[in-house]
mmCIF file of C-alpha atoms and ligand atoms in Angstrom:
data_model
loop_
_atom_site.group_PDB
_atom_site.id
_atom_site.type_symbol
_atom_site.label_atom_id
_atom_site.label_comp_id
_atom_site.label_asym_id
_atom_site.label_seq_id
_atom_site.Cartn_x
_atom_site.Cartn_y
_atom_site.Cartn_z
ATOM 1 C CA UNK A 19 -32.699 104.399 155.042
ATOM 2 C CA UNK A 20 -34.069 102.646 151.953
ATOM 3 C CA UNK A 21 -31.641 100.888 149.626
ATOM 4 C CA UNK A 22 -32.031 102.294 146.138
ATOM 5 C CA UNK A 23 -32.055 99.584 143.468
ATOM 6 C CA UNK A 24 -32.105 100.054 139.692
ATOM 7 C CA UNK A 25 -32.942 97.021 137.539
ATOM 8 C CA UNK A 26 -32.804 96.738 133.734
ATOM 9 C CA UNK A 27 -35.225 94.643 131.676
ATOM 10 C CA UNK A 28 -38.221 94.684 134.052
ATOM 11 C CA UNK A 29 -41.079 94.203 131.579
ATOM 12 C CA UNK A 30 -40.886 90.420 132.016
ATOM 13 C CA UNK A 31 -39.047 87.452 133.481
ATOM 14 C CA UNK A 32 -36.333 87.687 136.100
ATOM 15 C CA UNK A 33 -36.216 91.508 136.093
ATOM 16 C CA UNK A 34 -39.961 91.795 136.692
ATOM 17 C CA UNK A 35 -39.943 89.202 139.492
ATOM 18 C CA UNK A 36 -36.987 90.801 141.244
ATOM 19 C CA UNK A 37 -38.565 94.264 141.023
ATOM 20 C CA UNK A 38 -41.837 92.957 142.491
ATOM 21 C CA UNK A 39 -40.071 91.028 145.243
ATOM 22 C CA UNK A 40 -37.954 93.972 146.402
ATOM 23 C CA UNK A 41 -40.801 96.481 146.137
ATOM 24 C CA UNK A 42 -43.004 94.173 148.248
ATOM 25 C CA UNK A 43 -40.559 93.997 151.146
ATOM 26 C CA UNK A 44 -42.771 94.418 154.246
ATOM 27 C CA UNK A 45 -40.430 96.867 155.922
ATOM 28 C CA UNK A 46 -40.057 98.859 152.705
ATOM 29 C CA UNK A 47 -36.325 98.328 152.819
ATOM 30 C CA UNK A 48 -35.924 98.956 149.088
ATOM 31 C CA UNK A 49 -36.804 101.677 146.632
ATOM 32 C CA UNK A 50 -36.858 99.991 143.242
ATOM 33 C CA UNK A 51 -36.370 101.746 139.929
ATOM 34 C CA UNK A 52 -37.807 99.164 137.567
ATOM 35 C CA UNK A 53 -36.587 100.140 134.116
ATOM 36 C CA UNK A 54 -37.683 98.854 130.737
ATOM 37 C CA UNK A 55 -36.984 99.621 127.108
ATOM 38 C CA UNK A 56 -40.615 100.053 126.193
ATOM 39 C CA UNK A 57 -43.001 101.626 128.715
ATOM 40 C CA UNK A 58 -45.964 100.276 126.733
ATOM 41 C CA UNK A 59 -45.084 96.954 128.349
ATOM 42 C CA UNK A 60 -45.398 98.149 131.936
ATOM 43 C CA UNK A 61 -48.884 96.667 132.438
ATOM 44 C CA UNK A 62 -47.651 93.251 133.560
ATOM 45 C CA UNK A 63 -45.391 94.792 136.188
ATOM 46 C CA UNK A 64 -48.140 97.145 137.371
ATOM 47 C CA UNK A 65 -50.571 94.263 137.762
ATOM 48 C CA UNK A 66 -48.025 92.333 139.830
ATOM 49 C CA UNK A 67 -47.497 95.203 142.274
ATOM 50 C CA UNK A 68 -51.092 96.327 142.570
ATOM 51 C CA UNK A 69 -51.701 98.074 145.874
ATOM 52 C CA UNK A 70 -48.096 98.956 146.483
ATOM 53 C CA UNK A 71 -47.089 102.459 147.397
ATOM 54 C CA UNK A 72 -45.167 104.891 145.315
ATOM 55 C CA UNK A 73 -42.446 104.886 147.950
ATOM 56 C CA UNK A 74 -41.151 101.432 147.021
ATOM 57 C CA UNK A 75 -41.238 101.468 143.229
ATOM 58 C CA UNK A 76 -40.948 103.760 140.233
ATOM 59 C CA UNK A 77 -40.954 102.691 136.601
ATOM 60 C CA UNK A 78 -38.515 104.365 134.204
ATOM 61 C CA UNK A 79 -37.818 104.027 130.508
ATOM 62 C CA UNK A 80 -34.322 102.758 129.806
ATOM 63 C CA UNK A 81 -32.993 101.067 126.694
ATOM 64 C CA UNK A 82 -29.533 99.673 127.416
ATOM 65 C CA UNK A 83 -28.567 100.188 123.765
ATOM 66 C CA UNK A 84 -29.291 103.932 124.036
ATOM 67 C CA UNK A 85 -26.790 105.924 126.115
ATOM 68 C CA UNK A 86 -29.106 108.932 126.320
ATOM 69 C CA UNK A 87 -31.918 106.846 127.786
ATOM 70 C CA UNK A 88 -29.540 105.500 130.450
ATOM 71 C CA UNK A 89 -28.510 109.048 131.351
ATOM 72 C CA UNK A 90 -32.160 110.155 131.438
ATOM 73 C CA UNK A 91 -33.019 107.257 133.756
ATOM 74 C CA UNK A 92 -30.120 108.191 136.026
ATOM 75 C CA UNK A 93 -31.327 111.770 136.179
ATOM 76 C CA UNK A 94 -34.787 110.559 137.207
ATOM 77 C CA UNK A 95 -33.521 108.758 140.299
ATOM 78 C CA UNK A 96 -34.696 111.264 142.898
ATOM 79 C CA UNK A 97 -32.432 109.942 145.671
ATOM 80 C CA UNK A 98 -29.435 110.881 143.535
ATOM 81 C CA UNK A 99 -27.748 107.552 144.209
ATOM 82 C CA UNK A 100 -27.976 103.862 143.360
ATOM 83 C CA UNK A 101 -26.969 101.396 146.080
ATOM 84 C CA UNK A 102 -27.644 98.259 144.030
ATOM 85 C CA UNK A 103 -27.419 98.166 140.240
ATOM 86 C CA UNK A 104 -28.906 95.094 138.562
ATOM 87 C CA UNK A 105 -27.885 94.489 134.943
ATOM 88 C CA UNK A 106 -30.435 91.976 133.784
ATOM 89 C CA UNK A 107 -31.581 92.941 130.273
ATOM 90 C CA UNK A 108 -30.584 90.370 127.697
ATOM 91 C CA UNK A 109 -31.648 88.530 124.568
ATOM 92 C CA UNK A 110 -30.786 85.196 123.011
ATOM 93 C CA UNK A 111 -29.816 84.314 119.470
ATOM 94 C CA UNK A 112 -30.097 80.741 118.299
ATOM 95 C CA UNK A 113 -29.220 79.008 115.063
ATOM 96 C CA UNK A 114 -26.240 77.995 112.908
ATOM 97 C CA UNK A 115 -23.671 80.804 112.907
ATOM 98 C CA UNK A 116 -23.553 81.090 109.127
ATOM 99 C CA UNK A 117 -27.309 81.743 109.016
ATOM 100 C CA UNK A 118 -27.157 84.823 111.274
ATOM 101 C CA UNK A 119 -27.144 88.252 109.674
ATOM 102 C CA UNK A 120 -24.403 90.581 110.892
ATOM 103 C CA UNK A 121 -27.170 92.932 111.992
ATOM 104 C CA UNK A 122 -28.556 90.256 114.319
ATOM 105 C CA UNK A 123 -25.085 89.536 115.687
ATOM 106 C CA UNK A 124 -24.541 93.244 116.340
ATOM 107 C CA UNK A 125 -27.949 93.557 117.983
ATOM 108 C CA UNK A 126 -27.260 90.760 120.497
ATOM 109 C CA UNK A 127 -23.825 92.077 121.404
ATOM 110 C CA UNK A 128 -25.293 95.564 121.690
ATOM 111 C CA UNK A 129 -27.819 94.489 124.333
ATOM 112 C CA UNK A 130 -25.974 91.755 126.230
ATOM 113 C CA UNK A 131 -22.410 93.030 126.239
ATOM 114 C CA UNK A 132 -22.368 96.720 125.355
ATOM 115 C CA UNK A 133 -25.661 97.302 127.171
ATOM 116 C CA UNK A 134 -24.192 95.888 130.377
ATOM 117 C CA UNK A 135 -20.971 97.883 129.967
ATOM 118 C CA UNK A 136 -22.822 101.135 129.203
ATOM 119 C CA UNK A 137 -25.043 100.684 132.248
ATOM 120 C CA UNK A 138 -22.146 99.969 134.600
ATOM 121 C CA UNK A 139 -20.077 102.822 133.102
ATOM 122 C CA UNK A 140 -22.880 105.282 133.742
ATOM 123 C CA UNK A 141 -23.440 104.427 137.407
ATOM 124 C CA UNK A 142 -19.901 103.480 138.419
ATOM 125 C CA UNK A 143 -18.347 106.941 138.993
ATOM 126 C CA UNK A 144 -20.936 107.836 141.671
ATOM 127 C CA UNK A 145 -20.514 104.472 143.378
ATOM 128 C CA UNK A 146 -16.750 104.942 143.381
ATOM 129 C CA UNK A 147 -17.075 108.431 144.817
ATOM 130 C CA UNK A 148 -19.294 107.120 147.621
ATOM 131 C CA UNK A 149 -17.055 104.100 148.166
ATOM 132 C CA UNK A 150 -20.196 102.034 148.323
ATOM 133 C CA UNK A 151 -22.339 99.921 146.009
ATOM 134 C CA UNK A 152 -23.304 96.591 144.565
ATOM 135 C CA UNK A 153 -23.451 95.533 140.945
ATOM 136 C CA UNK A 154 -25.462 92.399 140.248
ATOM 137 C CA UNK A 155 -25.597 90.828 136.823
ATOM 138 C CA UNK A 156 -27.879 88.088 135.527
ATOM 139 C CA UNK A 157 -25.324 85.628 134.198
ATOM 140 C CA UNK A 158 -25.846 82.401 132.354
ATOM 141 C CA UNK A 159 -24.394 78.919 132.109
ATOM 142 C CA UNK A 160 -23.926 80.079 128.513
ATOM 143 C CA UNK A 161 -21.379 82.523 129.893
ATOM 144 C CA UNK A 162 -19.377 79.710 131.492
ATOM 145 C CA UNK A 163 -19.529 77.001 128.850
ATOM 146 C CA UNK A 164 -20.031 76.912 125.102
ATOM 147 C CA UNK A 165 -23.305 75.646 123.650
ATOM 148 C CA UNK A 166 -23.736 74.720 119.985
ATOM 149 C CA UNK A 167 -26.056 76.982 117.989
ATOM 150 C CA UNK A 168 -25.617 79.659 120.671
ATOM 151 C CA UNK A 169 -22.216 80.961 119.561
ATOM 152 C CA UNK A 170 -23.100 84.651 119.624
ATOM 153 C CA UNK A 171 -25.159 84.461 122.813
ATOM 154 C CA UNK A 172 -22.331 82.577 124.560
ATOM 155 C CA UNK A 173 -19.749 85.032 123.184
ATOM 156 C CA UNK A 174 -21.755 87.910 124.668
ATOM 157 C CA UNK A 175 -22.193 86.193 128.033
ATOM 158 C CA UNK A 176 -18.560 85.014 128.238
ATOM 159 C CA UNK A 177 -17.591 88.621 127.587
ATOM 160 C CA UNK A 178 -19.784 89.814 130.446
ATOM 161 C CA UNK A 179 -18.037 87.280 132.716
ATOM 162 C CA UNK A 180 -14.671 88.750 131.743
ATOM 163 C CA UNK A 181 -15.809 92.293 132.380
ATOM 164 C CA UNK A 182 -17.328 91.451 135.782
ATOM 165 C CA UNK A 183 -14.379 89.389 136.978
ATOM 166 C CA UNK A 184 -12.006 92.172 135.968
ATOM 167 C CA UNK A 185 -14.092 94.832 137.684
ATOM 168 C CA UNK A 186 -14.462 92.733 140.843
ATOM 169 C CA UNK A 187 -10.710 92.806 141.377
ATOM 170 C CA UNK A 188 -10.503 96.579 141.093
ATOM 171 C CA UNK A 189 -13.733 97.522 142.799
ATOM 172 C CA UNK A 190 -12.974 95.807 146.095
ATOM 173 C CA UNK A 191 -10.706 98.831 146.641
ATOM 174 C CA UNK A 192 -13.852 100.981 146.472
ATOM 175 C CA UNK A 193 -16.074 98.794 148.663
ATOM 176 C CA UNK A 194 -18.131 97.933 145.583
ATOM 177 C CA UNK A 195 -19.127 94.290 145.142
ATOM 178 C CA UNK A 196 -19.780 92.679 141.772
ATOM 179 C CA UNK A 197 -21.867 89.482 141.667
ATOM 180 C CA UNK A 198 -23.008 87.300 138.802
ATOM 181 C CA UNK A 199 -26.157 85.258 139.345
ATOM 182 C CA UNK A 200 -25.504 82.332 137.010
ATOM 183 C CA UNK A 201 -28.740 80.845 135.735
ATOM 184 C CA UNK A 202 -29.508 77.644 133.886
ATOM 185 C CA UNK A 203 -32.828 77.433 132.058
ATOM 186 C CA UNK A 204 -35.521 79.621 133.642
ATOM 187 C CA UNK A 205 -39.235 79.701 132.822
ATOM 188 C CA UNK A 206 -39.553 83.186 131.341
ATOM 189 C CA UNK A 207 -40.324 84.707 127.961
ATOM 190 C CA UNK A 208 -36.650 84.251 127.083
ATOM 191 C CA UNK A 209 -37.206 81.431 124.591
ATOM 192 C CA UNK A 210 -40.085 83.319 123.032
ATOM 193 C CA UNK A 211 -38.132 86.573 122.879
ATOM 194 C CA UNK A 212 -34.905 85.168 121.514
ATOM 195 C CA UNK A 213 -33.991 85.714 117.903
ATOM 196 C CA UNK A 214 -33.853 82.664 115.688
ATOM 197 C CA UNK A 215 -32.542 82.357 112.189
ATOM 198 C CA UNK A 216 -35.188 82.625 109.516
ATOM 199 C CA UNK A 217 -36.027 79.212 108.027
ATOM 200 C CA UNK A 218 -35.386 80.678 104.559
ATOM 201 C CA UNK A 219 -31.870 81.808 105.604
ATOM 202 C CA UNK A 220 -31.273 78.414 107.099
ATOM 203 C CA UNK A 221 -32.283 76.554 103.953
ATOM 204 C CA UNK A 222 -30.116 78.837 101.818
ATOM 205 C CA UNK A 223 -26.990 79.196 103.912
ATOM 206 C CA UNK A 224 -26.770 76.002 105.909
ATOM 207 C CA UNK A 225 -25.811 72.488 104.820
ATOM 208 C CA UNK A 226 -28.107 69.543 105.454
ATOM 209 C CA UNK A 227 -25.893 67.946 108.116
ATOM 210 C CA UNK A 228 -25.832 71.124 110.214
ATOM 211 C CA UNK A 229 -29.574 71.493 109.818
ATOM 212 C CA UNK A 230 -30.194 67.996 111.116
ATOM 213 C CA UNK A 231 -27.852 68.587 114.073
ATOM 214 C CA UNK A 232 -29.718 71.832 114.752
ATOM 215 C CA UNK A 233 -32.972 69.865 114.820
ATOM 216 C CA UNK A 234 -31.441 67.564 117.392
ATOM 217 C CA UNK A 235 -30.254 70.536 119.408
ATOM 218 C CA UNK A 236 -33.705 72.134 119.400
ATOM 219 C CA UNK A 237 -35.192 68.889 120.636
ATOM 220 C CA UNK A 238 -32.617 68.718 123.418
ATOM 221 C CA UNK A 239 -33.274 72.339 124.313
ATOM 222 C CA UNK A 240 -37.008 71.805 124.468
ATOM 223 C CA UNK A 241 -36.669 68.833 126.804
ATOM 224 C CA UNK A 242 -34.161 70.655 129.025
ATOM 225 C CA UNK A 243 -36.570 73.583 129.406
ATOM 226 C CA UNK A 244 -39.451 71.197 130.052
ATOM 227 C CA UNK A 245 -37.650 69.094 132.648
ATOM 228 C CA UNK A 246 -35.077 71.293 134.325
ATOM 229 C CA UNK A 247 -36.163 74.921 134.014
ATOM 230 C CA UNK A 248 -36.386 76.881 137.257
ATOM 231 C CA UNK A 249 -39.036 79.423 138.157
ATOM 232 C CA UNK A 250 -38.107 83.048 138.576
ATOM 233 C CA UNK A 251 -38.802 82.693 142.341
ATOM 234 C CA UNK A 252 -35.832 80.299 142.578
ATOM 235 C CA UNK A 253 -33.635 82.870 140.868
ATOM 236 C CA UNK A 254 -34.879 85.675 143.117
ATOM 237 C CA UNK A 255 -33.922 83.656 146.216
ATOM 238 C CA UNK A 256 -30.354 83.506 144.971
ATOM 239 C CA UNK A 257 -30.457 87.197 144.124
ATOM 240 C CA UNK A 258 -31.551 87.892 147.714
ATOM 241 C CA UNK A 259 -28.704 85.791 149.060
ATOM 242 C CA UNK A 260 -26.267 88.011 147.152
ATOM 243 C CA UNK A 261 -28.077 91.217 148.125
ATOM 244 C CA UNK A 262 -28.195 90.325 151.831
ATOM 245 C CA UNK A 263 -24.666 88.922 152.111
ATOM 246 C CA UNK A 264 -22.193 91.041 154.056
ATOM 247 C CA UNK A 265 -19.479 90.249 151.550
ATOM 248 C CA UNK A 266 -21.068 88.751 148.455
ATOM 249 C CA UNK A 267 -19.271 86.298 146.158
ATOM 250 C CA UNK A 268 -18.441 87.030 142.552
ATOM 251 C CA UNK A 269 -20.506 84.058 141.377
ATOM 252 C CA UNK A 270 -23.714 82.459 142.588
ATOM 253 C CA UNK A 271 -25.153 79.404 140.843
ATOM 254 C CA UNK A 272 -28.914 79.005 140.824
ATOM 255 C CA UNK A 273 -28.868 75.409 139.611
ATOM 256 C CA UNK A 274 -26.279 73.064 141.085
ATOM 257 C CA UNK A 275 -27.257 70.256 138.693
ATOM 258 C CA UNK A 276 -25.441 72.094 135.907
ATOM 259 C CA UNK A 277 -22.118 72.430 137.724
ATOM 260 C CA UNK A 278 -20.509 69.039 136.997
ATOM 261 C CA UNK A 279 -20.592 69.703 133.264
ATOM 262 C CA UNK A 280 -19.137 73.155 133.705
ATOM 263 C CA UNK A 281 -16.409 71.916 136.039
ATOM 264 C CA UNK A 282 -15.126 69.554 133.316
ATOM 265 C CA UNK A 283 -13.537 72.649 131.833
ATOM 266 C CA UNK A 284 -11.347 72.895 134.932
ATOM 267 C CA UNK A 285 -10.531 69.217 135.352
ATOM 268 C CA UNK A 286 -9.572 68.851 131.694
ATOM 269 C CA UNK A 287 -8.158 72.201 130.713
ATOM 270 C CA UNK A 288 -7.475 71.233 127.102
ATOM 271 C CA UNK A 289 -11.246 71.285 126.584
ATOM 272 C CA UNK A 290 -11.559 67.744 125.270
ATOM 273 C CA UNK A 291 -13.639 66.323 128.103
ATOM 274 C CA UNK A 292 -16.161 69.131 128.121
ATOM 275 C CA UNK A 293 -16.604 69.008 124.361
ATOM 276 C CA UNK A 294 -17.068 65.240 124.387
ATOM 277 C CA UNK A 295 -19.532 65.287 127.292
ATOM 278 C CA UNK A 296 -21.655 68.129 125.926
ATOM 279 C CA UNK A 297 -21.712 66.645 122.460
ATOM 280 C CA UNK A 298 -22.848 63.318 123.863
ATOM 281 C CA UNK A 299 -25.517 64.972 125.962
ATOM 282 C CA UNK A 300 -26.979 66.921 123.059
ATOM 283 C CA UNK A 301 -26.395 64.790 119.995
ATOM 284 C CA UNK A 302 -26.470 61.192 121.142
ATOM 285 C CA UNK A 303 -30.235 61.092 121.656
ATOM 286 C CA UNK A 304 -31.979 59.315 118.805
ATOM 287 C CA UNK A 305 -33.069 61.796 116.179
ATOM 288 C CA UNK A 306 -36.775 61.368 115.809
ATOM 289 C CA UNK A 307 -37.040 63.672 112.867
ATOM 290 C CA UNK A 308 -38.270 67.214 112.374
ATOM 291 C CA UNK A 309 -39.968 68.951 115.275
ATOM 292 C CA UNK A 310 -40.608 72.389 116.793
HETATM 293 P P1 NAD B 29 -37.024 87.845 129.314
HETATM 294 O O1 NAD B 29 -36.956 87.834 127.827
HETATM 295 O O2 NAD B 29 -38.337 87.676 129.965
HETATM 296 O O3 NAD B 29 -36.370 89.168 129.909
HETATM 297 C C1 NAD B 29 -35.375 89.908 129.268
HETATM 298 C C2 NAD B 29 -35.704 91.359 129.436
HETATM 299 O O4 NAD B 29 -34.692 92.184 128.828
HETATM 300 C C3 NAD B 29 -37.030 91.694 128.748
HETATM 301 O O5 NAD B 29 -37.843 92.386 129.662
HETATM 302 C C4 NAD B 29 -36.608 92.564 127.589
HETATM 303 O O6 NAD B 29 -37.574 93.515 127.228
HETATM 304 C C5 NAD B 29 -35.358 93.213 128.154
HETATM 305 N N1 NAD B 29 -34.549 93.846 127.109
HETATM 306 C C6 NAD B 29 -34.200 93.356 125.891
HETATM 307 N N2 NAD B 29 -33.506 94.284 125.201
HETATM 308 C C7 NAD B 29 -33.427 95.384 125.994
HETATM 309 C C8 NAD B 29 -32.847 96.666 125.848
HETATM 310 N N3 NAD B 29 -32.229 97.029 124.724
HETATM 311 N N4 NAD B 29 -32.941 97.541 126.884
HETATM 312 C C9 NAD B 29 -33.579 97.199 128.019
HETATM 313 N N5 NAD B 29 -34.160 96.005 128.209
HETATM 314 C C10 NAD B 29 -34.084 95.114 127.206
HETATM 315 O O7 NAD B 29 -36.032 86.699 129.786
HETATM 316 P P2 NAD B 29 -35.274 86.466 131.194
HETATM 317 O O8 NAD B 29 -35.040 85.020 131.248
HETATM 318 O O9 NAD B 29 -35.968 87.130 132.313
HETATM 319 O O10 NAD B 29 -33.884 87.176 130.899
HETATM 320 C C11 NAD B 29 -33.219 87.993 131.841
HETATM 321 C C12 NAD B 29 -31.735 87.706 131.789
HETATM 322 O O11 NAD B 29 -31.520 86.364 132.195
HETATM 323 C C13 NAD B 29 -31.096 87.846 130.413
HETATM 324 O O12 NAD B 29 -29.874 88.547 130.532
HETATM 325 C C14 NAD B 29 -30.834 86.415 129.999
HETATM 326 O O13 NAD B 29 -29.731 86.303 129.130
HETATM 327 C C15 NAD B 29 -30.572 85.773 131.351
HETATM 328 N N6 NAD B 29 -30.733 84.315 131.366
HETATM 329 C C16 NAD B 29 -31.944 83.744 131.082
HETATM 330 C C17 NAD B 29 -32.068 82.346 131.080
HETATM 331 C C18 NAD B 29 -33.369 81.660 130.764
HETATM 332 O O14 NAD B 29 -33.359 80.456 130.534
HETATM 333 N N7 NAD B 29 -34.491 82.326 130.786
HETATM 334 C C19 NAD B 29 -30.952 81.560 131.371
HETATM 335 C C20 NAD B 29 -29.746 82.172 131.677
HETATM 336 C C21 NAD B 29 -29.657 83.555 131.675
#
């Protein structure tokens, strides 16, 4: 019997790659419901699965900020069950905190945190009833450690960590496994899609010292993405490890190079070592002036 998988945020990036990978399984082991907020963007996914049969993939509209669209998507799952739920939709928000509008802050929390909770809430009762299921979530190093100029994004991803860890404890009593696939930088549209503060807001609301530190951060960020970003294929491999494991872990890390920094939080629990190390990493490079 096919495993029924529903994935959010499949118009690009990790969601698209995972949908294509599962739908291309040679023994047709998966039926993938690739969902996306805006069906006008389905072309890229369709081009990637050209030649595949209807029996391994269906595309559904689903906006994780819209409860009705989640319910409609659920109703359109013809098998009447989801074996593997993948909460992947997410957006970034970058810039000095005081330059963000409250609307932008709400919008990020609505997608990353509330969107994940709404999605899990909607599919959880059936999984519990069946005493069977997997919930996989695209996590982020930004959910494990703070990053300057990413306060709201990190807040949303830390919150998702808390929700998943809490659920994992309960759901083992229902034979439901929760796994976070923790990603470092990945080559996707993420950087392009993330919200940034408007330069005019920045000039008005942000002091010169913060602005120059933000410049340094952007430079750091650009070089990290250039030198250390993974491809979606690397992420999918880790996803498959979690999907195929008999008893999956709560956390999988796609990029081991990022772990030492994160583990400083455990070795020095007062936070001082992590803050010092991250600050040095980001802000000690010579500032070569405006860029990006
Ligand atoms: P991406 O921008 O290509 O993909 C994000 C997807 O989420 C897009 O398809 C977008 O349309 C969708 N989305 C946004 N709002 C939505 C909504 N309201 N309803 C449904 N879908 C919505 O970037 P990606 O890198 O593939 O991001 C996927 C996940 O990976 C995100 O949760 C992101 O936070 C996480 N992540 C990405 C990176 C990275 O460096 N790219 C690093 C760590 C974690």
